[in-house]
Amino acid sequence: PHVMCGDYNFVPTSPSYQLITGTGPPADHPERPPPKAPGDKTPFQWECLPQGPMRSAYAEALGSEPEFTNNAWVGEGPAFRETLDYIF
């Protein structure tokens, strides 16, 4: 098993979250890495390690991500309240 925890600065609806949790961003999403071209002989092949999806401890224990893990005010603008911190 692997445990990763931290302030990832991505929300649960982001492609980064989708990549870590195994659903992955849609094939046509601009942030999805391109597939290796047919006949490409370069040694690099994009892959996400560890193999298999990571599970959010929050989502496993609570049934969903928390409403927010960050509550910040910058200047006179509205508060920023989102989930950015995870334990996978």
PDB file of N, CA and C in Angstrom:
ATOM      1  N   PRO A   1       0.824  -1.204   0.000  1.00  0.00           N
ATOM      2  CA  PRO A   1       0.000   0.000   0.000  1.00  0.00           C
ATOM      3  C   PRO A   1       0.863   1.261   0.000  1.00  0.00           C
ATOM      4  N   HIS A   2       0.295   2.313  -0.540  1.00  0.00           N
ATOM      5  CA  HIS A   2       0.935   3.620  -0.565  1.00  0.00           C
ATOM      6  C   HIS A   2       0.029   4.608   0.150  1.00  0.00           C
ATOM      7  N   VAL A   3       0.600   5.563   0.842  1.00  0.00           N
ATOM      8  CA  VAL A   3      -0.156   6.657   1.443  1.00  0.00           C
ATOM      9  C   VAL A   3       0.466   7.950   0.968  1.00  0.00           C
ATOM     10  N   MET A   4      -0.359   8.801   0.386  1.00  0.00           N
ATOM     11  CA  MET A   4       0.085  10.131  -0.048  1.00  0.00           C
ATOM     12  C   MET A   4      -0.842  11.136   0.607  1.00  0.00           C
ATOM     13  N   CYS A   5      -0.285  12.138   1.229  1.00  0.00           N
ATOM     14  CA  CYS A   5      -1.130  13.175   1.810  1.00  0.00           C
ATOM     15  C   CYS A   5      -0.468  14.527   1.618  1.00  0.00           C
ATOM     16  N   GLY A   6      -1.289  15.559   1.498  1.00  0.00           N
ATOM     17  CA  GLY A   6      -0.723  16.882   1.341  1.00  0.00           C
ATOM     18  C   GLY A   6      -1.724  17.885   0.827  1.00  0.00           C
ATOM     19  N   ASP A   7      -1.198  19.075   0.595  1.00  0.00           N
ATOM     20  CA  ASP A   7      -1.951  20.186   0.038  1.00  0.00           C
ATOM     21  C   ASP A   7      -1.696  20.158  -1.470  1.00  0.00           C
ATOM     22  N   TYR A   8      -2.594  19.544  -2.208  1.00  0.00           N
ATOM     23  CA  TYR A   8      -2.378  19.318  -3.631  1.00  0.00           C
ATOM     24  C   TYR A   8      -2.797  20.491  -4.516  1.00  0.00           C
ATOM     25  N   ASN A   9      -3.573  21.415  -3.969  1.00  0.00           N
ATOM     26  CA  ASN A   9      -4.019  22.588  -4.724  1.00  0.00           C
ATOM     27  C   ASN A   9      -4.812  22.230  -5.973  1.00  0.00           C
ATOM     28  N   PHE A  10      -5.584  21.157  -5.892  1.00  0.00           N
ATOM     29  CA  PHE A  10      -6.561  20.875  -6.936  1.00  0.00           C
ATOM     30  C   PHE A  10      -7.867  20.459  -6.282  1.00  0.00           C
ATOM     31  N   VAL A  11      -8.957  20.790  -6.949  1.00  0.00           N
ATOM     32  CA  VAL A  11     -10.292  20.495  -6.423  1.00  0.00           C
ATOM     33  C   VAL A  11     -10.739  19.115  -6.915  1.00  0.00           C
ATOM     34  N   PRO A  12     -11.722  18.510  -6.255  1.00  0.00           N
ATOM     35  CA  PRO A  12     -12.160  17.159  -6.640  1.00  0.00           C
ATOM     36  C   PRO A  12     -12.667  17.023  -8.072  1.00  0.00           C
ATOM     37  N   THR A  13     -13.058  18.104  -8.704  1.00  0.00           N
ATOM     38  CA  THR A  13     -13.548  18.030 -10.086  1.00  0.00           C
ATOM     39  C   THR A  13     -12.437  18.233 -11.115  1.00  0.00           C
ATOM     40  N   SER A  14     -11.201  18.410 -10.675  1.00  0.00           N
ATOM     41  CA  SER A  14     -10.101  18.712 -11.597  1.00  0.00           C
ATOM     42  C   SER A  14      -9.547  17.451 -12.266  1.00  0.00           C
ATOM     43  N   PRO A  15      -8.911  17.617 -13.431  1.00  0.00           N
ATOM     44  CA  PRO A  15      -8.275  16.483 -14.091  1.00  0.00           C
ATOM     45  C   PRO A  15      -7.187  15.835 -13.230  1.00  0.00           C
ATOM     46  N   SER A  16      -6.489  16.621 -12.425  1.00  0.00           N
ATOM     47  CA  SER A  16      -5.441  16.056 -11.566  1.00  0.00           C
ATOM     48  C   SER A  16      -6.037  15.086 -10.549  1.00  0.00           C
ATOM     49  N   TYR A  17      -7.147  15.470  -9.933  1.00  0.00           N
ATOM     50  CA  TYR A  17      -7.830  14.582  -8.986  1.00  0.00           C
ATOM     51  C   TYR A  17      -8.317  13.332  -9.710  1.00  0.00           C
ATOM     52  N   GLN A  18      -8.886  13.524 -10.882  1.00  0.00           N
ATOM     53  CA  GLN A  18      -9.390  12.391 -11.668  1.00  0.00           C
ATOM     54  C   GLN A  18      -8.261  11.442 -12.036  1.00  0.00           C
ATOM     55  N   LEU A  19      -7.089  11.978 -12.324  1.00  0.00           N
ATOM     56  CA  LEU A  19      -5.948  11.143 -12.673  1.00  0.00           C
ATOM     57  C   LEU A  19      -5.507  10.294 -11.486  1.00  0.00           C
ATOM     58  N   ILE A  20      -5.399  10.901 -10.318  1.00  0.00           N
ATOM     59  CA  ILE A  20      -4.952  10.173  -9.128  1.00  0.00           C
ATOM     60  C   ILE A  20      -5.975   9.128  -8.687  1.00  0.00           C
ATOM     61  N   THR A  21      -7.258   9.456  -8.796  1.00  0.00           N
ATOM     62  CA  THR A  21      -8.283   8.530  -8.319  1.00  0.00           C
ATOM     63  C   THR A  21      -8.697   7.500  -9.362  1.00  0.00           C
ATOM     64  N   GLY A  22      -8.108   7.549 -10.533  1.00  0.00           N
ATOM     65  CA  GLY A  22      -8.311   6.499 -11.517  1.00  0.00           C
ATOM     66  C   GLY A  22      -9.383   6.726 -12.549  1.00  0.00           C
ATOM     67  N   THR A  23     -10.212   7.746 -12.386  1.00  0.00           N
ATOM     68  CA  THR A  23     -11.217   7.977 -13.422  1.00  0.00           C
ATOM     69  C   THR A  23     -10.577   8.638 -14.631  1.00  0.00           C
ATOM     70  N   GLY A  24      -9.512   9.380 -14.406  1.00  0.00           N
ATOM     71  CA  GLY A  24      -8.759  10.019 -15.483  1.00  0.00           C
ATOM     72  C   GLY A  24      -9.555  11.083 -16.196  1.00  0.00           C
ATOM     73  N   PRO A  25      -8.873  12.125 -16.669  1.00  0.00           N
ATOM     74  CA  PRO A  25      -9.578  13.128 -17.457  1.00  0.00           C
ATOM     75  C   PRO A  25     -10.020  12.524 -18.783  1.00  0.00           C
ATOM     76  N   PRO A  26     -11.090  13.038 -19.373  1.00  0.00           N
ATOM     77  CA  PRO A  26     -11.543  12.513 -20.662  1.00  0.00           C
ATOM     78  C   PRO A  26     -10.421  12.571 -21.702  1.00  0.00           C
ATOM     79  N   ALA A  27     -10.463  11.684 -22.674  1.00  0.00           N
ATOM     80  CA  ALA A  27      -9.413  11.600 -23.698  1.00  0.00           C
ATOM     81  C   ALA A  27      -9.221  12.914 -24.439  1.00  0.00           C
ATOM     82  N   ASP A  28     -10.277  13.717 -24.565  1.00  0.00           N
ATOM     83  CA  ASP A  28     -10.155  14.980 -25.305  1.00  0.00           C
ATOM     84  C   ASP A  28      -9.859  16.181 -24.394  1.00  0.00           C
ATOM     85  N   HIS A  29      -9.594  15.936 -23.123  1.00  0.00           N
ATOM     86  CA  HIS A  29      -9.309  17.042 -22.209  1.00  0.00           C
ATOM     87  C   HIS A  29      -7.920  17.614 -22.501  1.00  0.00           C
ATOM     88  N   PRO A  30      -7.790  18.951 -22.555  1.00  0.00           N
ATOM     89  CA  PRO A  30      -6.493  19.546 -22.900  1.00  0.00           C
ATOM     90  C   PRO A  30      -5.372  19.263 -21.897  1.00  0.00           C
ATOM     91  N   GLU A  31      -5.707  18.882 -20.669  1.00  0.00           N
ATOM     92  CA  GLU A  31      -4.669  18.587 -19.678  1.00  0.00           C
ATOM     93  C   GLU A  31      -4.273  17.112 -19.645  1.00  0.00           C
ATOM     94  N   ARG A  32      -4.901  16.300 -20.464  1.00  0.00           N
ATOM     95  CA  ARG A  32      -4.541  14.875 -20.494  1.00  0.00           C
ATOM     96  C   ARG A  32      -3.271  14.697 -21.316  1.00  0.00           C
ATOM     97  N   PRO A  33      -2.284  13.960 -20.795  1.00  0.00           N
ATOM     98  CA  PRO A  33      -1.068  13.722 -21.582  1.00  0.00           C
ATOM     99  C   PRO A  33      -1.395  12.985 -22.876  1.00  0.00           C
ATOM    100  N   PRO A  34      -0.711  13.334 -23.952  1.00  0.00           N
ATOM    101  CA  PRO A  34      -1.000  12.664 -25.227  1.00  0.00           C
ATOM    102  C   PRO A  34      -0.497  11.226 -25.212  1.00  0.00           C
ATOM    103  N   PRO A  35      -1.153  10.358 -25.969  1.00  0.00           N
ATOM    104  CA  PRO A  35      -0.668   8.979 -26.069  1.00  0.00           C
ATOM    105  C   PRO A  35       0.618   8.943 -26.899  1.00  0.00           C
ATOM    106  N   LYS A  36       1.377   7.906 -26.721  1.00  0.00           N
ATOM    107  CA  LYS A  36       2.594   7.727 -27.512  1.00  0.00           C
ATOM    108  C   LYS A  36       2.181   7.447 -28.955  1.00  0.00           C
ATOM    109  N   ALA A  37       2.801   8.139 -29.884  1.00  0.00           N
ATOM    110  CA  ALA A  37       2.457   7.984 -31.296  1.00  0.00           C
ATOM    111  C   ALA A  37       2.868   6.607 -31.803  1.00  0.00           C
ATOM    112  N   PRO A  38       2.083   6.020 -32.712  1.00  0.00           N
ATOM    113  CA  PRO A  38       2.462   4.725 -33.291  1.00  0.00           C
ATOM    114  C   PRO A  38       3.836   4.832 -33.957  1.00  0.00           C
ATOM    115  N   GLY A  39       4.688   3.866 -33.705  1.00  0.00           N
ATOM    116  CA  GLY A  39       6.022   3.862 -34.295  1.00  0.00           C
ATOM    117  C   GLY A  39       7.041   4.694 -33.529  1.00  0.00           C
ATOM    118  N   ASP A  40       6.606   5.401 -32.503  1.00  0.00           N
ATOM    119  CA  ASP A  40       7.530   6.220 -31.701  1.00  0.00           C
ATOM    120  C   ASP A  40       8.437   5.287 -30.913  1.00  0.00           C
ATOM    121  N   LYS A  41       9.740   5.388 -31.132  1.00  0.00           N
ATOM    122  CA  LYS A  41      10.686   4.487 -30.492  1.00  0.00           C
ATOM    123  C   LYS A  41      11.411   5.130 -29.308  1.00  0.00           C
ATOM    124  N   THR A  42      10.971   6.304 -28.883  1.00  0.00           N
ATOM    125  CA  THR A  42      11.604   6.927 -27.725  1.00  0.00           C
ATOM    126  C   THR A  42      11.322   6.077 -26.489  1.00  0.00           C
ATOM    127  N   PRO A  43      12.259   6.053 -25.539  1.00  0.00           N
ATOM    128  CA  PRO A  43      12.079   5.193 -24.363  1.00  0.00           C
ATOM    129  C   PRO A  43      11.008   5.705 -23.403  1.00  0.00           C
ATOM    130  N   PHE A  44      10.630   6.966 -23.527  1.00  0.00           N
ATOM    131  CA  PHE A  44       9.645   7.520 -22.590  1.00  0.00           C
ATOM    132  C   PHE A  44       8.237   7.064 -22.929  1.00  0.00           C
ATOM    133  N   GLN A  45       7.537   6.610 -21.945  1.00  0.00           N
ATOM    134  CA  GLN A  45       6.101   6.308 -22.069  1.00  0.00           C
ATOM    135  C   GLN A  45       5.441   6.878 -20.836  1.00  0.00           C
ATOM    136  N   TRP A  46       4.499   7.777 -21.024  1.00  0.00           N
ATOM    137  CA  TRP A  46       3.825   8.382 -19.893  1.00  0.00           C
ATOM    138  C   TRP A  46       3.026   7.329 -19.156  1.00  0.00           C
ATOM    139  N   GLU A  47       3.153   7.324 -17.840  1.00  0.00           N
ATOM    140  CA  GLU A  47       2.334   6.453 -17.024  1.00  0.00           C
ATOM    141  C   GLU A  47       2.235   7.060 -15.635  1.00  0.00           C
ATOM    142  N   CYS A  48       1.193   6.725 -14.960  1.00  0.00           N
ATOM    143  CA  CYS A  48       0.970   7.208 -13.609  1.00  0.00           C
ATOM    144  C   CYS A  48       1.329   6.091 -12.638  1.00  0.00           C
ATOM    145  N   LEU A  49       2.262   6.370 -11.750  1.00  0.00           N
ATOM    146  CA  LEU A  49       2.650   5.387 -10.745  1.00  0.00           C
ATOM    147  C   LEU A  49       2.225   5.882  -9.384  1.00  0.00           C
ATOM    148  N   PRO A  50       1.860   5.090  -8.452  1.00  0.00           N
ATOM    149  CA  PRO A  50       1.793   3.643  -8.536  1.00  0.00           C
ATOM    150  C   PRO A  50       0.641   3.190  -9.429  1.00  0.00           C
ATOM    151  N   GLN A  51       0.735   1.982  -9.880  1.00  0.00           N
ATOM    152  CA  GLN A  51      -0.299   1.444 -10.756  1.00  0.00           C
ATOM    153  C   GLN A  51      -1.620   1.346 -10.000  1.00  0.00           C
ATOM    154  N   GLY A  52      -2.662   1.696 -10.675  1.00  0.00           N
ATOM    155  CA  GLY A  52      -3.987   1.595 -10.071  1.00  0.00           C
ATOM    156  C   GLY A  52      -4.401   2.895  -9.412  1.00  0.00           C
ATOM    157  N   PRO A  53      -5.679   3.052  -9.198  1.00  0.00           N
ATOM    158  CA  PRO A  53      -6.196   4.297  -8.628  1.00  0.00           C
ATOM    159  C   PRO A  53      -5.890   4.418  -7.135  1.00  0.00           C
ATOM    160  N   MET A  54      -5.732   5.645  -6.707  1.00  0.00           N
ATOM    161  CA  MET A  54      -5.602   5.932  -5.282  1.00  0.00           C
ATOM    162  C   MET A  54      -7.010   6.229  -4.775  1.00  0.00           C
ATOM    163  N   ARG A  55      -7.266   5.919  -3.520  1.00  0.00           N
ATOM    164  CA  ARG A  55      -8.575   6.201  -2.927  1.00  0.00           C
ATOM    165  C   ARG A  55      -8.411   7.290  -1.884  1.00  0.00           C
ATOM    166  N   SER A  56      -9.328   8.224  -1.882  1.00  0.00           N
ATOM    167  CA  SER A  56      -9.310   9.298  -0.903  1.00  0.00           C
ATOM    168  C   SER A  56      -9.804   8.770   0.438  1.00  0.00           C
ATOM    169  N   ALA A  57      -9.010   8.993   1.488  1.00  0.00           N
ATOM    170  CA  ALA A  57      -9.428   8.569   2.824  1.00  0.00           C
ATOM    171  C   ALA A  57     -10.699   9.295   3.247  1.00  0.00           C
ATOM    172  N   TYR A  58     -10.801  10.575   2.909  1.00  0.00           N
ATOM    173  CA  TYR A  58     -12.018  11.331   3.232  1.00  0.00           C
ATOM    174  C   TYR A  58     -13.234  10.689   2.556  1.00  0.00           C
ATOM    175  N   ALA A  59     -13.123  10.464   1.248  1.00  0.00           N
ATOM    176  CA  ALA A  59     -14.251   9.909   0.502  1.00  0.00           C
ATOM    177  C   ALA A  59     -14.600   8.496   0.974  1.00  0.00           C
ATOM    178  N   GLU A  60     -13.588   7.707   1.307  1.00  0.00           N
ATOM    179  CA  GLU A  60     -13.845   6.350   1.802  1.00  0.00           C
ATOM    180  C   GLU A  60     -14.566   6.389   3.153  1.00  0.00           C
ATOM    181  N   ALA A  61     -14.131   7.270   4.052  1.00  0.00           N
ATOM    182  CA  ALA A  61     -14.693   7.316   5.403  1.00  0.00           C
ATOM    183  C   ALA A  61     -16.018   8.066   5.471  1.00  0.00           C
ATOM    184  N   LEU A  62     -16.134   9.146   4.683  1.00  0.00           N
ATOM    185  CA  LEU A  62     -17.307  10.017   4.783  1.00  0.00           C
ATOM    186  C   LEU A  62     -18.299   9.855   3.635  1.00  0.00           C
ATOM    187  N   GLY A  63     -17.903   9.146   2.588  1.00  0.00           N
ATOM    188  CA  GLY A  63     -18.775   8.978   1.431  1.00  0.00           C
ATOM    189  C   GLY A  63     -18.574  10.041   0.373  1.00  0.00           C
ATOM    190  N   SER A  64     -17.826  11.108   0.690  1.00  0.00           N
ATOM    191  CA  SER A  64     -17.505  12.164  -0.264  1.00  0.00           C
ATOM    192  C   SER A  64     -16.365  12.997   0.309  1.00  0.00           C
ATOM    193  N   GLU A  65     -15.805  13.834  -0.531  1.00  0.00           N
ATOM    194  CA  GLU A  65     -14.776  14.747  -0.043  1.00  0.00           C
ATOM    195  C   GLU A  65     -15.440  15.771   0.878  1.00  0.00           C
ATOM    196  N   PRO A  66     -14.694  16.347   1.820  1.00  0.00           N
ATOM    197  CA  PRO A  66     -15.291  17.369   2.676  1.00  0.00           C
ATOM    198  C   PRO A  66     -15.693  18.596   1.855  1.00  0.00           C
ATOM    199  N   GLU A  67     -16.606  19.371   2.390  1.00  0.00           N
ATOM    200  CA  GLU A  67     -17.067  20.577   1.696  1.00  0.00           C
ATOM    201  C   GLU A  67     -15.896  21.503   1.399  1.00  0.00           C
ATOM    202  N   PHE A  68     -14.982  21.635   2.349  1.00  0.00           N
ATOM    203  CA  PHE A  68     -13.782  22.432   2.114  1.00  0.00           C
ATOM    204  C   PHE A  68     -12.702  22.050   3.118  1.00  0.00           C
ATOM    205  N   THR A  69     -11.447  22.253   2.704  1.00  0.00           N
ATOM    206  CA  THR A  69     -10.298  22.104   3.605  1.00  0.00           C
ATOM    207  C   THR A  69      -9.496  23.400   3.621  1.00  0.00           C
ATOM    208  N   ASN A  70      -9.916  24.375   2.831  1.00  0.00           N
ATOM    209  CA  ASN A  70      -9.242  25.662   2.741  1.00  0.00           C
ATOM    210  C   ASN A  70     -10.300  26.758   2.792  1.00  0.00           C
ATOM    211  N   ASN A  71     -10.083  27.741   3.644  1.00  0.00           N
ATOM    212  CA  ASN A  71     -11.007  28.865   3.785  1.00  0.00           C
ATOM    213  C   ASN A  71     -10.149  30.120   3.868  1.00  0.00           C
ATOM    214  N   ALA A  72     -10.054  30.864   2.770  1.00  0.00           N
ATOM    215  CA  ALA A  72      -9.146  32.012   2.720  1.00  0.00           C
ATOM    216  C   ALA A  72      -9.828  33.232   2.128  1.00  0.00           C
ATOM    217  N   TRP A  73      -9.455  34.374   2.632  1.00  0.00           N
ATOM    218  CA  TRP A  73      -9.892  35.657   2.080  1.00  0.00           C
ATOM    219  C   TRP A  73      -8.676  36.369   1.552  1.00  0.00           C
ATOM    220  N   VAL A  74      -8.792  36.886   0.337  1.00  0.00           N
ATOM    221  CA  VAL A  74      -7.710  37.651  -0.267  1.00  0.00           C
ATOM    222  C   VAL A  74      -8.270  39.015  -0.625  1.00  0.00           C
ATOM    223  N   GLY A  75      -7.757  40.044   0.051  1.00  0.00           N
ATOM    224  CA  GLY A  75      -8.235  41.396  -0.219  1.00  0.00           C
ATOM    225  C   GLY A  75      -9.707  41.528   0.108  1.00  0.00           C
ATOM    226  N   GLU A  76     -10.399  42.222  -0.748  1.00  0.00           N
ATOM    227  CA  GLU A  76     -11.830  42.481  -0.546  1.00  0.00           C
ATOM    228  C   GLU A  76     -12.714  41.487  -1.284  1.00  0.00           C
ATOM    229  N   GLY A  77     -12.117  40.542  -1.978  1.00  0.00           N
ATOM    230  CA  GLY A  77     -12.889  39.586  -2.767  1.00  0.00           C
ATOM    231  C   GLY A  77     -13.612  38.574  -1.894  1.00  0.00           C
ATOM    232  N   PRO A  78     -14.367  37.698  -2.530  1.00  0.00           N
ATOM    233  CA  PRO A  78     -15.094  36.668  -1.783  1.00  0.00           C
ATOM    234  C   PRO A  78     -14.129  35.629  -1.201  1.00  0.00           C
ATOM    235  N   ALA A  79     -14.597  34.924  -0.221  1.00  0.00           N
ATOM    236  CA  ALA A  79     -13.788  33.870   0.400  1.00  0.00           C
ATOM    237  C   ALA A  79     -13.571  32.738  -0.593  1.00  0.00           C
ATOM    238  N   PHE A  80     -12.410  32.126  -0.518  1.00  0.00           N
ATOM    239  CA  PHE A  80     -12.120  30.936  -1.307  1.00  0.00           C
ATOM    240  C   PHE A  80     -12.298  29.744  -0.373  1.00  0.00           C
ATOM    241  N   ARG A  81     -13.311  28.940  -0.645  1.00  0.00           N
ATOM    242  CA  ARG A  81     -13.611  27.768   0.175  1.00  0.00           C
ATOM    243  C   ARG A  81     -13.687  26.553  -0.744  1.00  0.00           C
ATOM    244  N   GLU A  82     -12.671  25.734  -0.706  1.00  0.00           N
ATOM    245  CA  GLU A  82     -12.621  24.540  -1.554  1.00  0.00           C
ATOM    246  C   GLU A  82     -11.862  23.429  -0.848  1.00  0.00           C
ATOM    247  N   THR A  83     -11.982  22.249  -1.351  1.00  0.00           N
ATOM    248  CA  THR A  83     -11.194  21.122  -0.870  1.00  0.00           C
ATOM    249  C   THR A  83      -9.917  21.062  -1.704  1.00  0.00           C
ATOM    250  N   LEU A  84      -8.781  21.210  -1.021  1.00  0.00           N
ATOM    251  CA  LEU A  84      -7.487  21.184  -1.681  1.00  0.00           C
ATOM    252  C   LEU A  84      -6.531  20.179  -1.036  1.00  0.00           C
ATOM    253  N   ASP A  85      -6.860  19.710   0.148  1.00  0.00           N
ATOM    254  CA  ASP A  85      -5.977  18.836   0.919  1.00  0.00           C
ATOM    255  C   ASP A  85      -6.560  17.420   0.947  1.00  0.00           C
ATOM    256  N   TYR A  86      -5.688  16.444   0.746  1.00  0.00           N
ATOM    257  CA  TYR A  86      -6.166  15.068   0.613  1.00  0.00           C
ATOM    258  C   TYR A  86      -5.245  14.093   1.315  1.00  0.00           C
ATOM    259  N   ILE A  87      -5.803  12.950   1.661  1.00  0.00           N
ATOM    260  CA  ILE A  87      -5.043  11.780   2.096  1.00  0.00           C
ATOM    261  C   ILE A  87      -5.476  10.662   1.161  1.00  0.00           C
ATOM    262  N   PHE A  88      -4.560  10.167   0.355  1.00  0.00           N
ATOM    263  CA  PHE A  88      -4.848   9.085  -0.584  1.00  0.00           C
ATOM    264  C   PHE A  88      -4.184   7.812  -0.089  1.00  0.00           C
TER     265      PHE A  88
END
